[in-house]
mmCIF file of N, CA and C in Angstrom:
data_model
loop_
_atom_site.group_PDB
_atom_site.id
_atom_site.type_symbol
_atom_site.label_atom_id
_atom_site.label_comp_id
_atom_site.label_asym_id
_atom_site.label_seq_id
_atom_site.Cartn_x
_atom_site.Cartn_y
_atom_site.Cartn_z
ATOM 1 N N MET A 1 -20.387 3.906 -5.398
ATOM 2 C CA MET A 1 -20.986 4.892 -4.505
ATOM 3 C C MET A 1 -21.956 4.183 -3.590
ATOM 4 N N ASN A 2 -22.835 3.338 -4.148
ATOM 5 C CA ASN A 2 -23.829 2.589 -3.360
ATOM 6 C C ASN A 2 -23.141 1.713 -2.351
ATOM 7 N N ARG A 3 -22.034 1.148 -2.741
ATOM 8 C CA ARG A 3 -21.303 0.254 -1.893
ATOM 9 C C ARG A 3 -20.771 1.072 -0.681
ATOM 10 N N LEU A 4 -20.230 2.219 -0.907
ATOM 11 C CA LEU A 4 -19.745 3.086 0.111
ATOM 12 C C LEU A 4 -20.828 3.479 1.078
ATOM 13 N N ILE A 5 -21.949 3.850 0.601
ATOM 14 C CA ILE A 5 -23.139 4.175 1.437
ATOM 15 C C ILE A 5 -23.491 3.000 2.296
ATOM 16 N N SER A 6 -23.601 1.835 1.734
ATOM 17 C CA SER A 6 -23.938 0.641 2.442
ATOM 18 C C SER A 6 -22.993 0.346 3.595
ATOM 19 N N ILE A 7 -21.708 0.498 3.288
ATOM 20 C CA ILE A 7 -20.659 0.250 4.308
ATOM 21 C C ILE A 7 -20.801 1.293 5.433
ATOM 22 N N LEU A 8 -21.030 2.516 5.097
ATOM 23 C CA LEU A 8 -21.185 3.567 6.131
ATOM 24 C C LEU A 8 -22.417 3.279 6.993
ATOM 25 N N ILE A 9 -23.509 2.870 6.410
ATOM 26 C CA ILE A 9 -24.736 2.565 7.161
ATOM 27 C C ILE A 9 -24.455 1.357 8.090
ATOM 28 N N LEU A 10 -23.759 0.383 7.581
ATOM 29 C CA LEU A 10 -23.425 -0.825 8.397
ATOM 30 C C LEU A 10 -22.567 -0.419 9.563
ATOM 31 N N ILE A 11 -21.571 0.416 9.356
ATOM 32 C CA ILE A 11 -20.702 0.851 10.456
ATOM 33 C C ILE A 11 -21.535 1.719 11.504
ATOM 34 N N LEU A 12 -22.416 2.543 11.021
ATOM 35 C CA LEU A 12 -23.261 3.310 11.962
ATOM 36 C C LEU A 12 -24.160 2.368 12.763
ATOM 37 N N VAL A 13 -24.692 1.404 12.200
ATOM 38 C CA VAL A 13 -25.562 0.433 12.870
ATOM 39 C C VAL A 13 -24.772 -0.299 13.972
ATOM 40 N N VAL A 14 -23.585 -0.800 13.590
ATOM 41 C CA VAL A 14 -22.707 -1.471 14.553
ATOM 42 C C VAL A 14 -22.298 -0.576 15.733
ATOM 43 N N LEU A 15 -21.938 0.640 15.383
ATOM 44 C CA LEU A 15 -21.541 1.516 16.423
ATOM 45 C C LEU A 15 -22.683 1.981 17.355
ATOM 46 N N SER A 16 -23.861 2.080 16.776
ATOM 47 C CA SER A 16 -25.013 2.428 17.617
ATOM 48 C C SER A 16 -25.404 1.363 18.497
ATOM 49 N N CYS A 17 -25.167 0.127 18.158
ATOM 50 C CA CYS A 17 -25.481 -1.054 18.985
ATOM 51 C C CYS A 17 -24.558 -1.086 20.224
ATOM 52 N N ASN A 18 -23.396 -0.537 20.177
ATOM 53 C CA ASN A 18 -22.504 -0.571 21.314
ATOM 54 C C ASN A 18 -22.931 0.393 22.377
ATOM 55 N N ASN A 19 -23.815 1.282 22.137
ATOM 56 C CA ASN A 19 -24.203 2.253 23.075
ATOM 57 C C ASN A 19 -25.382 1.860 23.975
ATOM 58 N N ILE A 20 -25.761 0.580 23.876
ATOM 59 C CA ILE A 20 -26.846 0.117 24.675
ATOM 60 C C ILE A 20 -26.425 0.028 26.135
ATOM 61 N N GLU A 21 -27.124 0.725 27.047
ATOM 62 C CA GLU A 21 -26.728 0.770 28.407
ATOM 63 C C GLU A 21 -27.417 -0.369 29.189
ATOM 64 N N ARG A 22 -26.705 -0.828 30.210
ATOM 65 C CA ARG A 22 -27.213 -1.827 31.079
ATOM 66 C C ARG A 22 -28.511 -1.225 31.744
ATOM 67 N N PRO A 23 -29.582 -2.019 31.806
ATOM 68 C CA PRO A 23 -30.771 -1.545 32.444
ATOM 69 C C PRO A 23 -30.519 -1.299 33.928
ATOM 70 N N LYS A 24 -31.136 -0.297 34.457
ATOM 71 C CA LYS A 24 -30.996 -0.039 35.890
ATOM 72 C C LYS A 24 -31.570 -1.280 36.698
ATOM 73 N N LYS A 25 -30.830 -1.563 37.796
ATOM 74 C CA LYS A 25 -31.264 -2.663 38.616
ATOM 75 C C LYS A 25 -32.582 -2.321 39.262
ATOM 76 N N PRO A 26 -33.588 -3.117 39.037
ATOM 77 C CA PRO A 26 -34.921 -2.846 39.604
ATOM 78 C C PRO A 26 -34.902 -2.954 41.167
ATOM 79 N N ASP A 27 -35.663 -2.067 41.788
ATOM 80 C CA ASP A 27 -35.726 -2.133 43.269
ATOM 81 C C ASP A 27 -36.212 -3.457 43.786
ATOM 82 N N ASN A 28 -37.202 -4.032 43.043
ATOM 83 C CA ASN A 28 -37.788 -5.326 43.421
ATOM 84 C C ASN A 28 -37.282 -6.483 42.518
ATOM 85 N N LEU A 29 -35.945 -6.456 42.267
ATOM 86 C CA LEU A 29 -35.380 -7.476 41.433
ATOM 87 C C LEU A 29 -35.617 -8.912 41.981
ATOM 88 N N ILE A 30 -36.107 -9.763 41.078
ATOM 89 C CA ILE A 30 -36.333 -11.218 41.503
ATOM 90 C C ILE A 30 -34.969 -11.862 41.515
ATOM 91 N N SER A 31 -34.761 -12.668 42.540
ATOM 92 C CA SER A 31 -33.471 -13.336 42.679
ATOM 93 C C SER A 31 -33.279 -14.353 41.509
ATOM 94 N N LYS A 32 -32.047 -14.719 41.239
ATOM 95 C CA LYS A 32 -31.748 -15.667 40.150
ATOM 96 C C LYS A 32 -32.464 -16.986 40.475
ATOM 97 N N ASP A 33 -32.392 -17.466 41.677
ATOM 98 C CA ASP A 33 -33.057 -18.712 42.018
ATOM 99 C C ASP A 33 -34.549 -18.676 41.756
ATOM 100 N N LYS A 34 -35.145 -17.583 42.158
ATOM 101 C CA LYS A 34 -36.608 -17.451 41.989
ATOM 102 C C LYS A 34 -36.882 -17.331 40.489
ATOM 103 N N MET A 35 -36.002 -16.638 39.733
ATOM 104 C CA MET A 35 -36.237 -16.539 38.245
ATOM 105 C C MET A 35 -36.230 -17.892 37.628
ATOM 106 N N VAL A 36 -35.305 -18.786 38.109
ATOM 107 C CA VAL A 36 -35.241 -20.143 37.567
ATOM 108 C C VAL A 36 -36.626 -20.842 37.875
ATOM 109 N N ASP A 37 -37.089 -20.625 39.058
ATOM 110 C CA ASP A 37 -38.407 -21.281 39.471
ATOM 111 C C ASP A 37 -39.485 -20.714 38.516
ATOM 112 N N VAL A 38 -39.518 -19.466 38.382
ATOM 113 C CA VAL A 38 -40.604 -18.826 37.627
ATOM 114 C C VAL A 38 -40.602 -19.257 36.100
ATOM 115 N N ILE A 39 -39.426 -19.153 35.558
ATOM 116 C CA ILE A 39 -39.251 -19.524 34.214
ATOM 117 C C ILE A 39 -39.555 -21.024 33.963
ATOM 118 N N THR A 40 -39.208 -21.857 34.955
ATOM 119 C CA THR A 40 -39.478 -23.279 34.821
ATOM 120 C C THR A 40 -40.974 -23.497 34.792
ATOM 121 N N ASP A 41 -41.653 -22.835 35.750
ATOM 122 C CA ASP A 41 -43.127 -22.965 35.819
ATOM 123 C C ASP A 41 -43.826 -22.365 34.574
ATOM 124 N N ILE A 42 -43.277 -21.252 34.065
ATOM 125 C CA ILE A 42 -43.820 -20.661 32.853
ATOM 126 C C ILE A 42 -43.699 -21.727 31.695
ATOM 127 N N SER A 43 -42.557 -22.374 31.603
ATOM 128 C CA SER A 43 -42.352 -23.328 30.543
ATOM 129 C C SER A 43 -43.376 -24.456 30.705
ATOM 130 N N LEU A 44 -43.553 -24.979 31.910
ATOM 131 C CA LEU A 44 -44.470 -26.044 32.152
ATOM 132 C C LEU A 44 -45.921 -25.646 31.843
ATOM 133 N N MET A 45 -46.299 -24.440 32.212
ATOM 134 C CA MET A 45 -47.628 -23.951 31.957
ATOM 135 C C MET A 45 -47.800 -23.721 30.422
ATOM 136 N N ASN A 46 -46.839 -23.285 29.710
ATOM 137 C CA ASN A 46 -47.022 -23.161 28.271
ATOM 138 C C ASN A 46 -47.139 -24.527 27.616
ATOM 139 N N ALA A 47 -46.448 -25.488 28.139
ATOM 140 C CA ALA A 47 -46.606 -26.856 27.607
ATOM 141 C C ALA A 47 -47.956 -27.405 27.912
ATOM 142 N N ALA A 48 -48.474 -27.162 29.098
ATOM 143 C CA ALA A 48 -49.788 -27.619 29.466
ATOM 144 C C ALA A 48 -50.829 -26.908 28.615
ATOM 145 N N LYS A 49 -50.656 -25.615 28.404
ATOM 146 C CA LYS A 49 -51.601 -24.869 27.571
ATOM 147 C C LYS A 49 -51.602 -25.417 26.112
ATOM 148 N N GLY A 50 -50.410 -25.789 25.609
ATOM 149 C CA GLY A 50 -50.352 -26.372 24.297
ATOM 150 C C GLY A 50 -50.915 -27.704 24.237
ATOM 151 N N LEU A 51 -50.895 -28.483 25.290
ATOM 152 C CA LEU A 51 -51.373 -29.807 25.368
ATOM 153 C C LEU A 51 -52.911 -29.877 25.487
ATOM 154 N N ASP A 52 -53.435 -29.042 26.441
ATOM 155 C CA ASP A 52 -54.872 -29.146 26.637
ATOM 156 C C ASP A 52 -55.412 -27.751 27.105
ATOM 157 N N LYS A 53 -55.513 -26.860 26.237
ATOM 158 C CA LYS A 53 -55.922 -25.509 26.496
ATOM 159 C C LYS A 53 -57.320 -25.499 27.088
ATOM 160 N N ASP A 54 -58.189 -26.400 26.545
ATOM 161 C CA ASP A 54 -59.569 -26.423 27.011
ATOM 162 C C ASP A 54 -59.722 -26.806 28.477
ATOM 163 N N LEU A 55 -58.847 -27.684 28.954
ATOM 164 C CA LEU A 55 -58.889 -28.076 30.356
ATOM 165 C C LEU A 55 -58.534 -26.882 31.244
ATOM 166 N N LEU A 56 -57.548 -26.059 30.885
ATOM 167 C CA LEU A 56 -57.254 -24.918 31.643
ATOM 168 C C LEU A 56 -58.348 -23.929 31.644
ATOM 169 N N GLU A 57 -58.963 -23.749 30.508
ATOM 170 C CA GLU A 57 -60.100 -22.752 30.425
ATOM 171 C C GLU A 57 -61.301 -23.288 31.173
ATOM 172 N N LYS A 58 -61.519 -24.597 31.127
ATOM 173 C CA LYS A 58 -62.652 -25.235 31.879
ATOM 174 C C LYS A 58 -62.513 -25.008 33.377
ATOM 175 N N ASN A 59 -61.274 -25.090 33.835
ATOM 176 C CA ASN A 59 -61.071 -24.869 35.251
ATOM 177 C C ASN A 59 -60.638 -23.466 35.598
ATOM 178 N N ALA A 60 -60.882 -22.550 34.668
ATOM 179 C CA ALA A 60 -60.683 -21.111 34.868
ATOM 180 C C ALA A 60 -59.250 -20.808 35.336
ATOM 181 N N ILE A 61 -58.265 -21.463 34.779
ATOM 182 C CA ILE A 61 -56.875 -21.235 35.113
ATOM 183 C C ILE A 61 -56.235 -20.329 34.105
ATOM 184 N N ASN A 62 -55.788 -19.172 34.543
ATOM 185 C CA ASN A 62 -55.001 -18.279 33.688
ATOM 186 C C ASN A 62 -53.530 -18.506 34.001
ATOM 187 N N PRO A 63 -52.790 -19.159 33.133
ATOM 188 C CA PRO A 63 -51.391 -19.474 33.427
ATOM 189 C C PRO A 63 -50.502 -18.353 34.018
ATOM 190 N N ALA A 64 -50.621 -17.197 33.393
ATOM 191 C CA ALA A 64 -49.789 -16.084 33.838
ATOM 192 C C ALA A 64 -50.184 -15.647 35.206
ATOM 193 N N ASN A 65 -51.483 -15.496 35.480
ATOM 194 C CA ASN A 65 -51.905 -15.089 36.790
ATOM 195 C C ASN A 65 -51.569 -16.126 37.858
ATOM 196 N N TYR A 66 -51.636 -17.386 37.503
ATOM 197 C CA TYR A 66 -51.263 -18.464 38.387
ATOM 198 C C TYR A 66 -49.804 -18.339 38.856
ATOM 199 N N ILE A 67 -48.928 -18.142 37.894
ATOM 200 C CA ILE A 67 -47.537 -17.952 38.193
ATOM 201 C C ILE A 67 -47.257 -16.754 39.056
ATOM 202 N N TYR A 68 -47.832 -15.626 38.658
ATOM 203 C CA TYR A 68 -47.660 -14.410 39.464
ATOM 204 C C TYR A 68 -48.146 -14.553 40.888
ATOM 205 N N GLU A 69 -49.216 -15.155 41.070
ATOM 206 C CA GLU A 69 -49.784 -15.428 42.444
ATOM 207 C C GLU A 69 -48.891 -16.378 43.162
ATOM 208 N N LYS A 70 -48.490 -17.475 42.507
ATOM 209 C CA LYS A 70 -47.654 -18.447 43.167
ATOM 210 C C LYS A 70 -46.351 -17.883 43.729
ATOM 211 N N TYR A 71 -45.756 -17.008 43.021
ATOM 212 C CA TYR A 71 -44.473 -16.444 43.388
ATOM 213 C C TYR A 71 -44.573 -15.047 43.923
ATOM 214 N N ASP A 72 -45.740 -14.571 44.167
ATOM 215 C CA ASP A 72 -46.037 -13.259 44.740
ATOM 216 C C ASP A 72 -45.297 -12.133 44.026
ATOM 217 N N ILE A 73 -45.379 -12.148 42.651
ATOM 218 C CA ILE A 73 -44.784 -11.110 41.822
ATOM 219 C C ILE A 73 -45.898 -10.611 40.869
ATOM 220 N N ASP A 74 -45.538 -9.565 40.125
ATOM 221 C CA ASP A 74 -46.489 -9.124 39.134
ATOM 222 C C ASP A 74 -45.686 -9.076 37.777
ATOM 223 N N SER A 75 -46.473 -8.818 36.705
ATOM 224 C CA SER A 75 -45.952 -8.872 35.370
ATOM 225 C C SER A 75 -44.802 -7.836 35.134
ATOM 226 N N THR A 76 -45.005 -6.612 35.721
ATOM 227 C CA THR A 76 -43.991 -5.581 35.596
ATOM 228 C C THR A 76 -42.711 -5.920 36.268
ATOM 229 N N GLN A 77 -42.783 -6.536 37.451
ATOM 230 C CA GLN A 77 -41.627 -6.986 38.188
ATOM 231 C C GLN A 77 -40.915 -8.000 37.418
ATOM 232 N N PHE A 78 -41.641 -8.959 36.870
ATOM 233 C CA PHE A 78 -41.037 -10.075 36.074
ATOM 234 C C PHE A 78 -40.338 -9.514 34.854
ATOM 235 N N ALA A 79 -41.082 -8.626 34.141
ATOM 236 C CA ALA A 79 -40.492 -8.083 32.937
ATOM 237 C C ALA A 79 -39.210 -7.299 33.197
ATOM 238 N N ALA A 80 -39.250 -6.475 34.245
ATOM 239 C CA ALA A 80 -38.068 -5.661 34.630
ATOM 240 C C ALA A 80 -36.888 -6.574 34.969
ATOM 241 N N SER A 81 -37.189 -7.554 35.799
ATOM 242 C CA SER A 81 -36.087 -8.544 36.245
ATOM 243 C C SER A 81 -35.549 -9.303 35.031
ATOM 244 N N ASN A 82 -36.489 -9.742 34.165
ATOM 245 C CA ASN A 82 -36.053 -10.501 32.968
ATOM 246 C C ASN A 82 -35.185 -9.634 32.040
ATOM 247 N N ASN A 83 -35.618 -8.359 31.886
ATOM 248 C CA ASN A 83 -34.815 -7.396 31.108
ATOM 249 C C ASN A 83 -33.452 -7.172 31.672
ATOM 250 N N TYR A 84 -33.411 -7.002 33.012
ATOM 251 C CA TYR A 84 -32.102 -6.838 33.672
ATOM 252 C C TYR A 84 -31.181 -8.015 33.508
ATOM 253 N N TYR A 85 -31.690 -9.241 33.728
ATOM 254 C CA TYR A 85 -30.831 -10.400 33.598
ATOM 255 C C TYR A 85 -30.489 -10.683 32.121
ATOM 256 N N ALA A 86 -31.366 -10.350 31.205
ATOM 257 C CA ALA A 86 -31.113 -10.578 29.771
ATOM 258 C C ALA A 86 -29.979 -9.763 29.231
ATOM 259 N N TYR A 87 -29.688 -8.678 29.879
ATOM 260 C CA TYR A 87 -28.603 -7.786 29.368
ATOM 261 C C TYR A 87 -27.191 -8.562 29.381
ATOM 262 N N ASP A 88 -27.000 -9.277 30.446
ATOM 263 C CA ASP A 88 -25.778 -10.041 30.565
ATOM 264 C C ASP A 88 -26.068 -11.471 30.016
ATOM 265 N N VAL A 89 -25.708 -11.621 28.787
ATOM 266 C CA VAL A 89 -26.050 -12.890 28.099
ATOM 267 C C VAL A 89 -25.472 -14.108 28.824
ATOM 268 N N LYS A 90 -24.282 -14.052 29.349
ATOM 269 C CA LYS A 90 -23.732 -15.213 30.022
ATOM 270 C C LYS A 90 -24.487 -15.593 31.300
ATOM 271 N N GLU A 91 -24.862 -14.634 32.040
ATOM 272 C CA GLU A 91 -25.680 -14.899 33.239
ATOM 273 C C GLU A 91 -27.004 -15.399 32.844
ATOM 274 N N TYR A 92 -27.643 -14.810 31.822
ATOM 275 C CA TYR A 92 -28.959 -15.228 31.404
ATOM 276 C C TYR A 92 -28.891 -16.692 30.844
ATOM 277 N N GLU A 93 -27.848 -17.035 30.246
ATOM 278 C CA GLU A 93 -27.638 -18.358 29.731
ATOM 279 C C GLU A 93 -27.559 -19.326 30.926
ATOM 280 N N LYS A 94 -26.906 -18.910 32.013
ATOM 281 C CA LYS A 94 -26.767 -19.779 33.184
ATOM 282 C C LYS A 94 -28.147 -20.052 33.771
ATOM 283 N N ILE A 95 -28.980 -18.998 33.814
ATOM 284 C CA ILE A 95 -30.352 -19.178 34.333
ATOM 285 C C ILE A 95 -31.148 -20.168 33.453
ATOM 286 N N TYR A 96 -31.037 -19.976 32.204
ATOM 287 C CA TYR A 96 -31.775 -20.935 31.276
ATOM 288 C C TYR A 96 -31.155 -22.299 31.308
ATOM 289 N N THR A 97 -29.877 -22.444 31.527
ATOM 290 C CA THR A 97 -29.290 -23.790 31.626
ATOM 291 C C THR A 97 -29.891 -24.479 32.860
ATOM 292 N N ARG A 98 -30.054 -23.778 33.977
ATOM 293 C CA ARG A 98 -30.622 -24.370 35.188
ATOM 294 C C ARG A 98 -32.138 -24.746 34.835
ATOM 295 N N VAL A 99 -32.783 -23.878 34.119
ATOM 296 C CA VAL A 99 -34.147 -24.146 33.786
ATOM 297 C C VAL A 99 -34.275 -25.449 32.947
ATOM 298 N N LYS A 100 -33.365 -25.603 31.949
ATOM 299 C CA LYS A 100 -33.323 -26.741 31.114
ATOM 300 C C LYS A 100 -33.056 -28.004 31.912
ATOM 301 N N GLU A 101 -32.096 -27.907 32.869
ATOM 302 C CA GLU A 101 -31.746 -29.084 33.722
ATOM 303 C C GLU A 101 -32.958 -29.456 34.591
ATOM 304 N N ARG A 102 -33.702 -28.555 35.045
ATOM 305 C CA ARG A 102 -34.912 -28.863 35.930
ATOM 306 C C ARG A 102 -35.954 -29.494 35.053
ATOM 307 N N LEU A 103 -36.140 -28.948 33.864
ATOM 308 C CA LEU A 103 -37.178 -29.533 32.937
ATOM 309 C C LEU A 103 -36.755 -30.951 32.567
ATOM 310 N N GLU A 104 -35.473 -31.217 32.282
ATOM 311 C CA GLU A 104 -35.029 -32.527 31.972
ATOM 312 C C GLU A 104 -35.233 -33.509 33.110
ATOM 313 N N LYS A 105 -34.964 -33.029 34.367
ATOM 314 C CA LYS A 105 -35.180 -33.841 35.527
ATOM 315 C C LYS A 105 -36.631 -34.214 35.702
ATOM 316 N N LYS A 106 -37.526 -33.170 35.481
ATOM 317 C CA LYS A 106 -38.947 -33.453 35.640
ATOM 318 C C LYS A 106 -39.387 -34.413 34.552
ATOM 319 N N LYS A 107 -38.872 -34.348 33.360
ATOM 320 C CA LYS A 107 -39.240 -35.238 32.320
ATOM 321 C C LYS A 107 -38.823 -36.616 32.628
ATOM 322 N N ALA A 108 -37.620 -36.792 33.193
ATOM 323 C CA ALA A 108 -37.158 -38.140 33.596
ATOM 324 C C ALA A 108 -38.070 -38.672 34.673
ATOM 325 N N GLU A 109 -38.465 -37.845 35.680
ATOM 326 C CA GLU A 109 -39.393 -38.344 36.730
ATOM 327 C C GLU A 109 -40.719 -38.710 36.121
ATOM 328 N N TYR A 110 -41.208 -37.940 35.236
ATOM 329 C CA TYR A 110 -42.488 -38.235 34.535
ATOM 330 C C TYR A 110 -42.375 -39.554 33.766
ATOM 331 N N ASN A 111 -41.277 -39.714 33.026
ATOM 332 C CA ASN A 111 -41.132 -41.007 32.300
ATOM 333 C C ASN A 111 -41.055 -42.191 33.205
ATOM 334 N N LEU A 112 -40.471 -42.027 34.317
ATOM 335 C CA LEU A 112 -40.351 -43.158 35.316
ATOM 336 C C LEU A 112 -41.769 -43.456 35.783
ATOM 337 N N LEU A 113 -42.515 -42.435 36.163
ATOM 338 C CA LEU A 113 -43.933 -42.655 36.652
ATOM 339 C C LEU A 113 -44.767 -43.305 35.518
ATOM 340 N N GLN A 114 -44.561 -42.896 34.286
ATOM 341 C CA GLN A 114 -45.304 -43.404 33.225
ATOM 342 C C GLN A 114 -44.979 -44.895 32.988
ATOM 343 N N GLU A 115 -43.668 -45.253 33.181
ATOM 344 C CA GLU A 115 -43.241 -46.623 33.020
ATOM 345 C C GLU A 115 -43.795 -47.452 34.168
ATOM 346 N N GLN A 116 -43.769 -46.955 35.383
ATOM 347 C CA GLN A 116 -44.296 -47.667 36.487
ATOM 348 C C GLN A 116 -45.832 -47.921 36.294
ATOM 349 N N ASP A 117 -46.521 -46.935 35.805
ATOM 350 C CA ASP A 117 -47.904 -47.092 35.589
ATOM 351 C C ASP A 117 -48.208 -48.102 34.528
ATOM 352 N N LYS A 118 -47.401 -48.156 33.488
ATOM 353 C CA LYS A 118 -47.574 -49.124 32.419
ATOM 354 C C LYS A 118 -47.384 -50.539 32.934
ATOM 355 N N LYS A 119 -46.354 -50.714 33.832
ATOM 356 C CA LYS A 119 -46.037 -52.036 34.364
ATOM 357 C C LYS A 119 -47.213 -52.453 35.252
ATOM 358 N N GLU A 120 -47.725 -51.515 36.031
ATOM 359 C CA GLU A 120 -48.871 -51.840 36.913
ATOM 360 C C GLU A 120 -50.104 -52.292 36.068
ATOM 361 N N LYS A 121 -50.398 -51.565 35.039
ATOM 362 C CA LYS A 121 -51.505 -51.888 34.187
ATOM 363 C C LYS A 121 -51.334 -53.245 33.498
ATOM 364 N N ASP A 122 -50.092 -53.507 33.067
ATOM 365 C CA ASP A 122 -49.760 -54.777 32.451
ATOM 366 C C ASP A 122 -49.995 -55.896 33.419
ATOM 367 N N SER A 123 -49.550 -55.772 34.641
ATOM 368 C CA SER A 123 -49.713 -56.824 35.619
ATOM 369 C C SER A 123 -51.188 -57.045 36.008
ATOM 370 N N ILE A 124 -51.973 -55.991 36.011
ATOM 371 C CA ILE A 124 -53.387 -56.104 36.251
ATOM 372 C C ILE A 124 -54.055 -56.841 35.159
ATOM 373 N N ARG A 125 -53.632 -56.531 33.885
ATOM 374 C CA ARG A 125 -54.150 -57.212 32.699
ATOM 375 C C ARG A 125 -53.845 -58.730 32.753
ATOM 376 N N GLN A 126 -52.627 -59.046 33.208
ATOM 377 C CA GLN A 126 -52.248 -60.456 33.228
ATOM 378 C C GLN A 126 -53.060 -61.213 34.280
ATOM 379 N N VAL A 127 -53.337 -60.563 35.413
ATOM 380 C CA VAL A 127 -54.162 -61.203 36.475
ATOM 381 C C VAL A 127 -55.527 -61.388 35.975
ATOM 382 N N LYS A 128 -56.153 -60.379 35.287
ATOM 383 C CA LYS A 128 -57.503 -60.556 34.768
ATOM 384 C C LYS A 128 -57.495 -61.635 33.705
ATOM 385 N N LYS A 129 -56.476 -61.734 32.878
ATOM 386 C CA LYS A 129 -56.454 -62.756 31.853
ATOM 387 C C LYS A 129 -56.422 -64.149 32.467
ATOM 388 N N LYS A 130 -55.650 -64.282 33.504
ATOM 389 C CA LYS A 130 -55.529 -65.594 34.248
ATOM 390 C C LYS A 130 -56.931 -65.965 34.814
ATOM 391 N N GLU A 131 -57.596 -64.954 35.423
ATOM 392 C CA GLU A 131 -58.912 -65.136 35.929
ATOM 393 C C GLU A 131 -59.892 -65.596 34.860
ATOM 394 N N ARG A 132 -59.847 -64.941 33.699
ATOM 395 C CA ARG A 132 -60.771 -65.303 32.614
ATOM 396 C C ARG A 132 -60.425 -66.798 32.129
ATOM 397 N N ASP A 133 -59.108 -67.068 32.048
ATOM 398 C CA ASP A 133 -58.723 -68.398 31.601
ATOM 399 C C ASP A 133 -59.156 -69.466 32.584
ATOM 400 N N SER A 134 -59.057 -69.173 33.847
ATOM 401 C CA SER A 134 -59.470 -70.132 34.886
ATOM 402 C C SER A 134 -61.009 -70.371 34.858
ATOM 403 N N ILE A 135 -61.725 -69.262 34.608
ATOM 404 C CA ILE A 135 -63.193 -69.375 34.540
ATOM 405 C C ILE A 135 -63.558 -70.198 33.330
ATOM 406 N N LYS A 136 -62.889 -70.025 32.195
ATOM 407 C CA LYS A 136 -63.149 -70.785 30.985
ATOM 408 C C LYS A 136 -62.882 -72.233 31.298
ATOM 409 N N LYS A 137 -61.798 -72.605 31.984
ATOM 410 C CA LYS A 137 -61.486 -74.009 32.321
ATOM 411 C C LYS A 137 -62.608 -74.571 33.160
ATOM 412 N N LEU A 138 -63.095 -73.809 34.186
ATOM 413 C CA LEU A 138 -64.180 -74.287 34.988
ATOM 414 C C LEU A 138 -65.432 -74.516 34.177
ATOM 415 N N ASN A 139 -65.746 -73.640 33.245
ATOM 416 C CA ASN A 139 -66.917 -73.883 32.396
ATOM 417 C C ASN A 139 -66.768 -75.123 31.547
ATOM 418 N N ILE A 140 -65.522 -75.306 31.020
ATOM 419 C CA ILE A 140 -65.314 -76.511 30.203
ATOM 420 C C ILE A 140 -65.484 -77.804 31.056
ATOM 421 N N ASN A 141 -64.926 -77.781 32.251
ATOM 422 C CA ASN A 141 -65.015 -78.949 33.152
ATOM 423 C C ASN A 141 -66.442 -79.200 33.599
ATOM 424 N N ILE A 142 -67.173 -78.134 33.828
ATOM 425 C CA ILE A 142 -68.572 -78.325 34.224
ATOM 426 C C ILE A 142 -69.456 -78.863 33.147
ATOM 427 N N ASN A 143 -69.218 -78.389 31.897
ATOM 428 C CA ASN A 143 -69.985 -78.856 30.787
ATOM 429 C C ASN A 143 -69.711 -80.318 30.337
ATOM 430 N N ARG A 144 -68.668 -80.916 30.773
ATOM 431 C CA ARG A 144 -68.320 -82.298 30.425
ATOM 432 C C ARG A 144 -69.119 -83.291 31.117
#
């Protein structure tokens, strides 16, 4: 009997999930391209907040407000657009695939800059070492 009740409840839950209606298209729907930009920046801001929250607070930067002002949107518009796109899982996945690609590209650019900076610092260190070595040689020659 318990098993029958469990199966009936499961069937009711599954059937009730099929009645979810597509959200109404918002009047001020954010375009897919702009959504990719917004979500990319939100991801970057969340990473920055996780990395150095104190720096953001010190400079009085509110990540959410910054994003909304940058893209001239508000939280309600973003939430409604996000809800609308999230209903179609395949389209939503395409948006997030583009976000992921952009983040990976930015990471590669950052790694390249970091590598160039390291090479520059290494070459400066080498020049300074040569200068120190040449000064030591001069001191040795003068003292003889």
